[in-house]
Short mmCIF file of C-alpha atoms and ligand atoms in Angstrom, two decimals:
data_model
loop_
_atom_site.label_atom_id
_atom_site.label_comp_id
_atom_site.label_asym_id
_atom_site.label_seq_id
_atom_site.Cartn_x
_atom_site.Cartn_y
_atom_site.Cartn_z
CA UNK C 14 99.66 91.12 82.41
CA UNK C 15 101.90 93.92 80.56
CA UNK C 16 101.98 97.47 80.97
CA UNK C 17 102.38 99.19 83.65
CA UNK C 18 101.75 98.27 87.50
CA UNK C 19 98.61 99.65 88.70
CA UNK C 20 99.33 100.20 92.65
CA UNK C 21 96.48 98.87 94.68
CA UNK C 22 94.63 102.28 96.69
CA UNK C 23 94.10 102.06 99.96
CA UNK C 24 93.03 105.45 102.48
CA UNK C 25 95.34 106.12 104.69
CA UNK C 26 94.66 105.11 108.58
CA UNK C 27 92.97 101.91 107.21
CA UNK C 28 94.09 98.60 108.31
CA UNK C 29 96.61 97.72 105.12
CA UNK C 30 95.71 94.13 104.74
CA UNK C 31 95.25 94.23 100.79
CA UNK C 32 99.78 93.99 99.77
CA UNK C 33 100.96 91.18 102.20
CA UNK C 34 102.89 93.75 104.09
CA UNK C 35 104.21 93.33 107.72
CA UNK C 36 101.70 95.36 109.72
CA UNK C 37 103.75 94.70 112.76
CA UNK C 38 106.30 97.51 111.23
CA UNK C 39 110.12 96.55 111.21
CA UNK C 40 112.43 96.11 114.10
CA UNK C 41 112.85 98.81 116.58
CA UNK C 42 116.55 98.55 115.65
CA UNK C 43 116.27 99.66 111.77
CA UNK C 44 114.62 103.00 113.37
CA UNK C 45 117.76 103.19 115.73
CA UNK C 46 120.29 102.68 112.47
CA UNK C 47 118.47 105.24 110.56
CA UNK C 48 118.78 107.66 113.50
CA UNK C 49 122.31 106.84 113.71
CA UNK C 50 123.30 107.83 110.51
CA UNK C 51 125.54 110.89 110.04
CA UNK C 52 125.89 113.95 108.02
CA UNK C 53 128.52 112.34 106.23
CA UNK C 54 126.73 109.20 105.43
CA UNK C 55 123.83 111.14 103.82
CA UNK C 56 126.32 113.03 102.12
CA UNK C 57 128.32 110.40 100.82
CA UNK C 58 127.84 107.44 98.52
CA UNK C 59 127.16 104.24 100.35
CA UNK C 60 129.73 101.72 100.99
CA UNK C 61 128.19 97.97 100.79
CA UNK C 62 131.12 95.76 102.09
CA UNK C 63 129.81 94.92 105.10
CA UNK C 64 125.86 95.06 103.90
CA UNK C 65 126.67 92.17 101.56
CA UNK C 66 129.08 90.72 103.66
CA UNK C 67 125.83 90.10 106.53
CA UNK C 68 123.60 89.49 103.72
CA UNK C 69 125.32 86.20 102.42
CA UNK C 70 126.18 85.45 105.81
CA UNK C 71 122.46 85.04 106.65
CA UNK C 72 121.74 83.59 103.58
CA UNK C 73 124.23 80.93 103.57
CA UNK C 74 125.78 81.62 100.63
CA UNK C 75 129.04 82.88 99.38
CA UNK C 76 128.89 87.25 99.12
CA UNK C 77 129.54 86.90 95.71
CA UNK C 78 126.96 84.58 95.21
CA UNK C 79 124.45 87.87 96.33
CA UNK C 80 123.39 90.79 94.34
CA UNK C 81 121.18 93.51 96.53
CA UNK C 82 118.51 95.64 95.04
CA UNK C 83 116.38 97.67 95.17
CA UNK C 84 113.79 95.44 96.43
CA UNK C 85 113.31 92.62 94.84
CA UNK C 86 111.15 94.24 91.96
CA UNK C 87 114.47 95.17 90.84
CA UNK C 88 116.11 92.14 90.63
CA UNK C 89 113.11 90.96 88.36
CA UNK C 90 114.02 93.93 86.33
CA UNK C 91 117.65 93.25 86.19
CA UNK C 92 116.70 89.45 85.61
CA UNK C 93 114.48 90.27 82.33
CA UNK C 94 116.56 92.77 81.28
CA UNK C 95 120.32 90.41 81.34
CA UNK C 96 117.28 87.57 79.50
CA UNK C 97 116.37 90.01 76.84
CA UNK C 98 120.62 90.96 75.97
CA UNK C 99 121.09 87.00 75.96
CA UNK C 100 118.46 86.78 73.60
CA UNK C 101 120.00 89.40 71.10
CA UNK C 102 123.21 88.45 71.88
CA UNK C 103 122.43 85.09 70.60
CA UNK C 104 120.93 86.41 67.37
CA UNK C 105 117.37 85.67 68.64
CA UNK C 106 116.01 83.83 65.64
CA UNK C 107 114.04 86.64 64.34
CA UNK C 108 112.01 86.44 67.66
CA UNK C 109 111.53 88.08 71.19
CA UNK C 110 112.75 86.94 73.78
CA UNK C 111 109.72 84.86 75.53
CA UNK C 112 109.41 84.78 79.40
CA UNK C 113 106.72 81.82 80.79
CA UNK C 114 104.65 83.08 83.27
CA UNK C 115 102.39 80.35 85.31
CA UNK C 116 98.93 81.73 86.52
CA UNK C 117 97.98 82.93 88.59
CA UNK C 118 101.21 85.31 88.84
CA UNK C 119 102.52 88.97 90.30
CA UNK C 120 101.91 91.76 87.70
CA UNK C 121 106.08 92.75 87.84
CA UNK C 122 106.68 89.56 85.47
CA UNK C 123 104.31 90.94 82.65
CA UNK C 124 105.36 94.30 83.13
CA UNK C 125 109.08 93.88 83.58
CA UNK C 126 108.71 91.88 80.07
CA UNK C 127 106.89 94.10 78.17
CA UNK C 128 109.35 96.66 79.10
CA UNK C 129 112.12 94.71 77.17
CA UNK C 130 109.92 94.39 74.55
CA UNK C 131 109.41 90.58 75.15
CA UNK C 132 106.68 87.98 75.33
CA UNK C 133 104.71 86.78 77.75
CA UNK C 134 103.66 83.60 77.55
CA UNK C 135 100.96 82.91 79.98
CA UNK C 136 100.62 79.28 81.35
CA UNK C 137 96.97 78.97 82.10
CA UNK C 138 96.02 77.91 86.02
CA UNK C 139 95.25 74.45 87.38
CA UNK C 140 91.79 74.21 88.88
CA UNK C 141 93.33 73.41 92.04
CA UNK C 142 95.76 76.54 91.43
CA UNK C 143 99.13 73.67 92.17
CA UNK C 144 102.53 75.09 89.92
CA UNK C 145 101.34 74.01 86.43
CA UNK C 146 104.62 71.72 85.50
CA UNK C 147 103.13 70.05 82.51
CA UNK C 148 101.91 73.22 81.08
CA UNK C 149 105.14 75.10 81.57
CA UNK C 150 107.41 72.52 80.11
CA UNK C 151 104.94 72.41 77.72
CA UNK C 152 105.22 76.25 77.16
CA UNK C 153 108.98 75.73 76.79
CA UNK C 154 110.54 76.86 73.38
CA UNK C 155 113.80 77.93 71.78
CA UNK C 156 112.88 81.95 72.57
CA UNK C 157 111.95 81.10 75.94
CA UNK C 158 114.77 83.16 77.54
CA UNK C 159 112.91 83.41 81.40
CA UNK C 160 110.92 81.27 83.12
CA UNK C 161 109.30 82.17 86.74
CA UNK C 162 108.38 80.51 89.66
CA UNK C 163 107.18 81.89 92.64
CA UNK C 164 107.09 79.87 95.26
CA UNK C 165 105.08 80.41 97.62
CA UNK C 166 102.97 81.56 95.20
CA UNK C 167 101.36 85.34 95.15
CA UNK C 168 98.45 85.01 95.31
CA UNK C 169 97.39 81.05 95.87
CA UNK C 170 99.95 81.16 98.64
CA UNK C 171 100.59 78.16 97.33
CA UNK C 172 104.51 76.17 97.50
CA UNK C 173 106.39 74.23 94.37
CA UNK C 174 108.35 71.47 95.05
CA UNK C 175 112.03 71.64 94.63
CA UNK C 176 111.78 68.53 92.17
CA UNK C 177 109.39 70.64 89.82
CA UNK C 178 111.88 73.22 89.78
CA UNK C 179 114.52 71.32 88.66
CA UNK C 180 112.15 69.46 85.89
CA UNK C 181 111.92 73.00 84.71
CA UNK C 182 115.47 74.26 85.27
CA UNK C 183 116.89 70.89 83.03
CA UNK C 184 114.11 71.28 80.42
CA UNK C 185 115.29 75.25 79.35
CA UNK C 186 117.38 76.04 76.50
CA UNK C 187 120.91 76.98 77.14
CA UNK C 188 121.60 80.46 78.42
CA UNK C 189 117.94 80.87 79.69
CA UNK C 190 117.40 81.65 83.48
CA UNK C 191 114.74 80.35 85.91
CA UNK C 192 113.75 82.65 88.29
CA UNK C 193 112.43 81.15 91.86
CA UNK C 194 111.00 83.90 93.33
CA UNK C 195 111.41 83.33 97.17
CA UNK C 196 109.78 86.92 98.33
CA UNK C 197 107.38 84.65 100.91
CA UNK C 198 110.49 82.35 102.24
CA UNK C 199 110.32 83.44 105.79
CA UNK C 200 106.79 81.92 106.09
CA UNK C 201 107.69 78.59 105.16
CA UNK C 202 111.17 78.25 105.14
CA UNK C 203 110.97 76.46 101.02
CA UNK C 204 114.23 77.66 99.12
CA UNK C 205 115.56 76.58 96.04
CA UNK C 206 119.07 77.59 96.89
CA UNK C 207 120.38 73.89 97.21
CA UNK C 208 119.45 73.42 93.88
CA UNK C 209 122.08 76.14 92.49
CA UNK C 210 124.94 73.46 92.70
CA UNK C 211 123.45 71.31 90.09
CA UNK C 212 121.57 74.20 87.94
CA UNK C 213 123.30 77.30 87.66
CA UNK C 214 120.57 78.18 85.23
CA UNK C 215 118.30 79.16 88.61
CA UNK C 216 118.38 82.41 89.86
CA UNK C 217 116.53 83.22 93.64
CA UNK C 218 114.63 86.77 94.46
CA UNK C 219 114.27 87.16 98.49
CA UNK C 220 112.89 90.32 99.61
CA UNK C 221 112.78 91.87 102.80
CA UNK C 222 109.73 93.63 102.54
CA UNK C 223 108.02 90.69 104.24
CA UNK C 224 109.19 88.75 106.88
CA UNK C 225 111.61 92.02 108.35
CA UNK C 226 108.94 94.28 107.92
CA UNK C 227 111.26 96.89 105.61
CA UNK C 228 109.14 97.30 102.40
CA UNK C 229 109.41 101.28 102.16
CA UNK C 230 113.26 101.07 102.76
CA UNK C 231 113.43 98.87 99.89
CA UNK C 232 115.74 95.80 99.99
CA UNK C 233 116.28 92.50 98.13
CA UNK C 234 118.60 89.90 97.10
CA UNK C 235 119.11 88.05 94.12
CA UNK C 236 120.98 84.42 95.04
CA UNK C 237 123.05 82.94 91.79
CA UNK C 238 126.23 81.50 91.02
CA UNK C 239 128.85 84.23 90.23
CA UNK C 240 128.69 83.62 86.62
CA UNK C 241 124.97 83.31 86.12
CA UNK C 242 124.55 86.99 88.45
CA UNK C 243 127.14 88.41 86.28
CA UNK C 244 125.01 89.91 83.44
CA UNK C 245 122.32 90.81 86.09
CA UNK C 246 125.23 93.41 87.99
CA UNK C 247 125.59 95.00 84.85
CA UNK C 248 122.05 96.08 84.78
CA UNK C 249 121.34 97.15 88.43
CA UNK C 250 122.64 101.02 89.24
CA UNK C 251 126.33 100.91 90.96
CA UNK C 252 124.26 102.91 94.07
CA UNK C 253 121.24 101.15 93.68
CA UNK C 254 120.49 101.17 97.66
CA UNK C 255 120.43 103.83 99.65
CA UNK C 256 122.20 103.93 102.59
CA UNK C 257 118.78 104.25 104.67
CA UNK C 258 118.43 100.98 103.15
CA UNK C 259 121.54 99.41 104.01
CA UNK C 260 122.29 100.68 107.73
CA UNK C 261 118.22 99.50 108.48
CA UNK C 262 119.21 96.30 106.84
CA UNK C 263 121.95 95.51 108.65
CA UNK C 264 119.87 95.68 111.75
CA UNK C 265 117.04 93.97 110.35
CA UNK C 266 119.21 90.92 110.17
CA UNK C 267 120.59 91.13 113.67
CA UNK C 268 116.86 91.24 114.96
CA UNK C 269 116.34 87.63 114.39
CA UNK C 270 113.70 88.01 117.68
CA UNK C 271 111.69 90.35 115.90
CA UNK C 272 111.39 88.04 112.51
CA UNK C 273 110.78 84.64 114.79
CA UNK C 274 107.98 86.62 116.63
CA UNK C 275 106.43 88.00 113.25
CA UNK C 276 106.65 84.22 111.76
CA UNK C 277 104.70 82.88 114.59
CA UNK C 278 102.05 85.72 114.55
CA UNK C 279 101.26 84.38 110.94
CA UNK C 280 101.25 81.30 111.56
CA UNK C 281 98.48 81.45 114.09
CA UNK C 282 97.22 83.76 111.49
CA UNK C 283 96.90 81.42 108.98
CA UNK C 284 95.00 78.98 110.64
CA UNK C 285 92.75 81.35 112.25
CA UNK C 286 91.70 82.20 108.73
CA UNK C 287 91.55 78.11 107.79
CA UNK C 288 89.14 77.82 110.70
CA UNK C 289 87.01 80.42 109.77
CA UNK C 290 86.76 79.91 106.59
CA UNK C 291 85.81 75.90 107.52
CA UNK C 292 83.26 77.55 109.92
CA UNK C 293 81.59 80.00 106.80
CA UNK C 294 81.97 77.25 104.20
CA UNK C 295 84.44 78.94 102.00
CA UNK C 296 86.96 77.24 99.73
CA UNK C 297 90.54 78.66 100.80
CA UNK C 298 94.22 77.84 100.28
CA UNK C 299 96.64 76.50 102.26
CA UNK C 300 99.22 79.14 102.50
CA UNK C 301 103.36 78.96 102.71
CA UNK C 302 103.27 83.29 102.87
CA UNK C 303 102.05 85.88 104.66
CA UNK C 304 98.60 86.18 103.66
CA UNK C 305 95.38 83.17 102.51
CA UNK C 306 93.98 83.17 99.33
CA UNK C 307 89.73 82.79 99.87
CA UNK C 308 87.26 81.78 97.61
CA UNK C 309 84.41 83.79 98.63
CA UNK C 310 82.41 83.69 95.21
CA UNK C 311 80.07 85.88 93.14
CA UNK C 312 80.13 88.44 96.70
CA UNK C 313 83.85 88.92 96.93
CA UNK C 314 83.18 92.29 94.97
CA UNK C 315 80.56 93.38 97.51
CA UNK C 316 82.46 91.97 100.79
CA UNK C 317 85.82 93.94 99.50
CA UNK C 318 84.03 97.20 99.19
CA UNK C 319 81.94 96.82 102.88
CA UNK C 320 84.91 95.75 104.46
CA UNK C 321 86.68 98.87 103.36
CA UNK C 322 84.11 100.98 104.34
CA UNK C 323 84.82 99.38 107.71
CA UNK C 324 88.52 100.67 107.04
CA UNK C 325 90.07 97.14 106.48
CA UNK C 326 91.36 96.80 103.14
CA UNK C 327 91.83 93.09 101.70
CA UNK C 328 91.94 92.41 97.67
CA UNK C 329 89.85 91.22 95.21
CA UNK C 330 91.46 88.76 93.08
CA UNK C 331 88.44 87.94 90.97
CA UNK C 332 90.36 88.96 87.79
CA UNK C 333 93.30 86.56 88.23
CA UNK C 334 93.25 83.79 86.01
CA UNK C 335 91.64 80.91 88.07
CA UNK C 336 90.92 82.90 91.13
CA UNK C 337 86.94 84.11 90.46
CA UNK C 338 85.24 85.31 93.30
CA UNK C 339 88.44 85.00 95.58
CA UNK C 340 90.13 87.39 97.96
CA UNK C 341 93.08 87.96 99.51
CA UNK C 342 93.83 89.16 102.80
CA UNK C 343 97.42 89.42 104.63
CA UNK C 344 97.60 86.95 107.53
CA UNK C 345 100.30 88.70 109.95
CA UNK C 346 99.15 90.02 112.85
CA UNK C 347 96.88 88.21 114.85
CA UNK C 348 95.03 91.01 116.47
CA UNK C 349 94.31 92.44 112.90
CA UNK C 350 93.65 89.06 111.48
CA UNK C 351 90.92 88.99 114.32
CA UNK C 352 89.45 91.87 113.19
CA UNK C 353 89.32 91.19 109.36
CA UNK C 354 87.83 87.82 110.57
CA UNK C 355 85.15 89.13 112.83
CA UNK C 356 84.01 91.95 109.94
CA UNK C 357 83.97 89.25 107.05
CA UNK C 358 81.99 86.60 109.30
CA UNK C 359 79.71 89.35 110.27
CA UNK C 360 78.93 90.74 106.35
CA UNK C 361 78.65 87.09 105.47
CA UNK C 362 76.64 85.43 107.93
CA UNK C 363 73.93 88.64 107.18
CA UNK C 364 71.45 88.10 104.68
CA UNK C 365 72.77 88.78 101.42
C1 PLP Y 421 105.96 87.44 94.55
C2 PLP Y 421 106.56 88.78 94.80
N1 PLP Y 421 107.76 89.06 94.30
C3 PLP Y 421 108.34 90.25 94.50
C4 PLP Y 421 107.72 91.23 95.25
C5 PLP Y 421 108.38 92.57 95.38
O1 PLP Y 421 109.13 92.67 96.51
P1 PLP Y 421 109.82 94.07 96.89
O2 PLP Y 421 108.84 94.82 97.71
O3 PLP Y 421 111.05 93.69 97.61
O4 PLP Y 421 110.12 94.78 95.59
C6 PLP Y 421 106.47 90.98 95.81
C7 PLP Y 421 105.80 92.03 96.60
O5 PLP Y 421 104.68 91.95 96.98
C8 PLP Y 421 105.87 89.73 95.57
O6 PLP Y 421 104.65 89.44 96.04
#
């Protein structure tokens, strides 16, 4: 997909589980930052030593190895965008610069490229929805500038093997970036960091919105060598987050309770939704994230709508390349995993 990103509608007082957000909410201590915030703070442009400085610490990596956004929609903006100058900057051949997007995908690749007024090269789906490797290296040519892989997958749930990532990283041309987008990393603990000794070519996306619970705050981090971030920190804003952001953060981190307990809640999650699904007969997908891709079939339509006249909101994936007659739902916590169960059981054990 190109153009621009259609956000998903949902009422308000529903039960939100149609955007893999945390539905626990954040830590107790980001509301206690944000409180403690001063006049001054508000008033003055945010300072980000110690932000980063905690950041990389958590992450294990060097601070200057870390670039924070936005969220981490922004560091596939920034990503595309430093792609698109290599591209010209390298003459470009007479062509756009070409990103390779596996299917199924999140919309932000296709838009972000479009936006630079590159290609998007889909790489069609697997039937069993595994990281296409064969058709991606096949996809591979000397305008492809971009290459992402999102691992787990949005929205198979689905992992990639570090191995296939580094077929892929060794098999772009020179100057082009692979993109490992890690925004489901808490639930399965896969990261492709290790690899960025051997391929500085890979670039990671981590979000917070997930695991920490702090998607309206927005907050991300982009993971590269020094050299390979450098043409990304030219793109994002000098002020880029807010200082709402970076106090609630900070705390975020600290709370490594509050994450632990939210990991285990979706883990039980995910396997009450396996069992059910065994029990109803329905095709599903193992899941490394936060939420369990279902194959439902030609009444996914009709079960999306009557569950959200029951107020719980889950999304239709039918249009997603290989995903016909599938749904999504978020797979957090288990009380409103219980509920989503019980109301799909209940519309799908009636007659149809
Ligand atoms: C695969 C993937 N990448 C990136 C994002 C965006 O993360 P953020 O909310 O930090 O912008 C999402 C959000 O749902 C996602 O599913």
């Amino acid at each position: 997909m190109s153009g621009e990103y259609q956000r998903p509608f949902a009422e308000a007082g529903g039960l939100r589980l149609h955007l893999n957000e945390n539905t626990g909410g954040c830590s107790p201590r980001v509301l206690d930052a944000i409180r403690a915030l001063d006049a001054g703070e508000i008033a003055f442009y945010p300072e980000y030593d110690e932000v980063v400085r905690e950041t990389a610490v958590y992450l294990g990596v060097p601070p200057d190895w870390t670039l924070l956004v936005n969220g981490l929609d922004e560091g596939i903006l920034a990503a595309t965008v430093a792609a698109a100058q290599a591209h010209v900057i390298r003459g470009g051949g007479g062509e756009r610069p070409e990103s390779i997007v596996p299917q199924p995908a999140f919309d932000m690749y296709g838009v972000c490229t479009g936006a630079v007024g590159g290609v998007v090269v889909d790489v069609a789906p697997r039937r069993d929805l595994a990281f296409p490797l064969a058709g991606v290296l096949d996809a591979i040519r000397p305008a492809t500038r971009l290459v992402f892989v999102t691992s787990p997958n949005n929205p198979t749930g689905v992992r990639v093997t570090l191995d296939d990532i580094a077929r892929v990283a060794g098999a772009v041309p020179a100057g082009a970036l692979v993109f490992v987008d890690e925004a489901y990393h808490d639930f399965c603990g896969d990261t492709a960091v290790p690899l960025l000794a051997d391929h500085p070519n890979v670039v990671v996306g981590r979000t917070f919105a997930k695991g920490h619970g702090l998607a309206a705050l927005r907050a991300g981090c982009v993971i590269a060598r020094p050299a390979t971030l450098a043409p990304l920190r030219r793109v994002v804003p000098p002020y880029s987050l807010n200082v709402c952001a970076a106090a609630g953060l900070r705390a975020a981190l600290r709370d490594t309770g509050h994450l632990r307990a939210y990991i285990e809640q979706v883990r039980t999650s995910r396997d009450l939704v396996y069992a059910a699904c065994r029990r109803i007969g329905l095709e599903y997908w193992e899941s490394g994230a936060n939420f369990v891709l279902v194959r439902v079939g030609e009444r996914a339509g009709a079960l999306v709508e009557q569950l959200a006249a029951r107020g719980i909101f889950v999304r239709d994936r039918t249009g997603d390349p290989g995903c016909a007659g599938c749904v999504r739902m978020t797979a957090g916590v288990v009380e409103h995993t219980e509920r989503c169960l019980a109301a799909m059981e209940e519309i799908l054990c009636a007659a149809p």
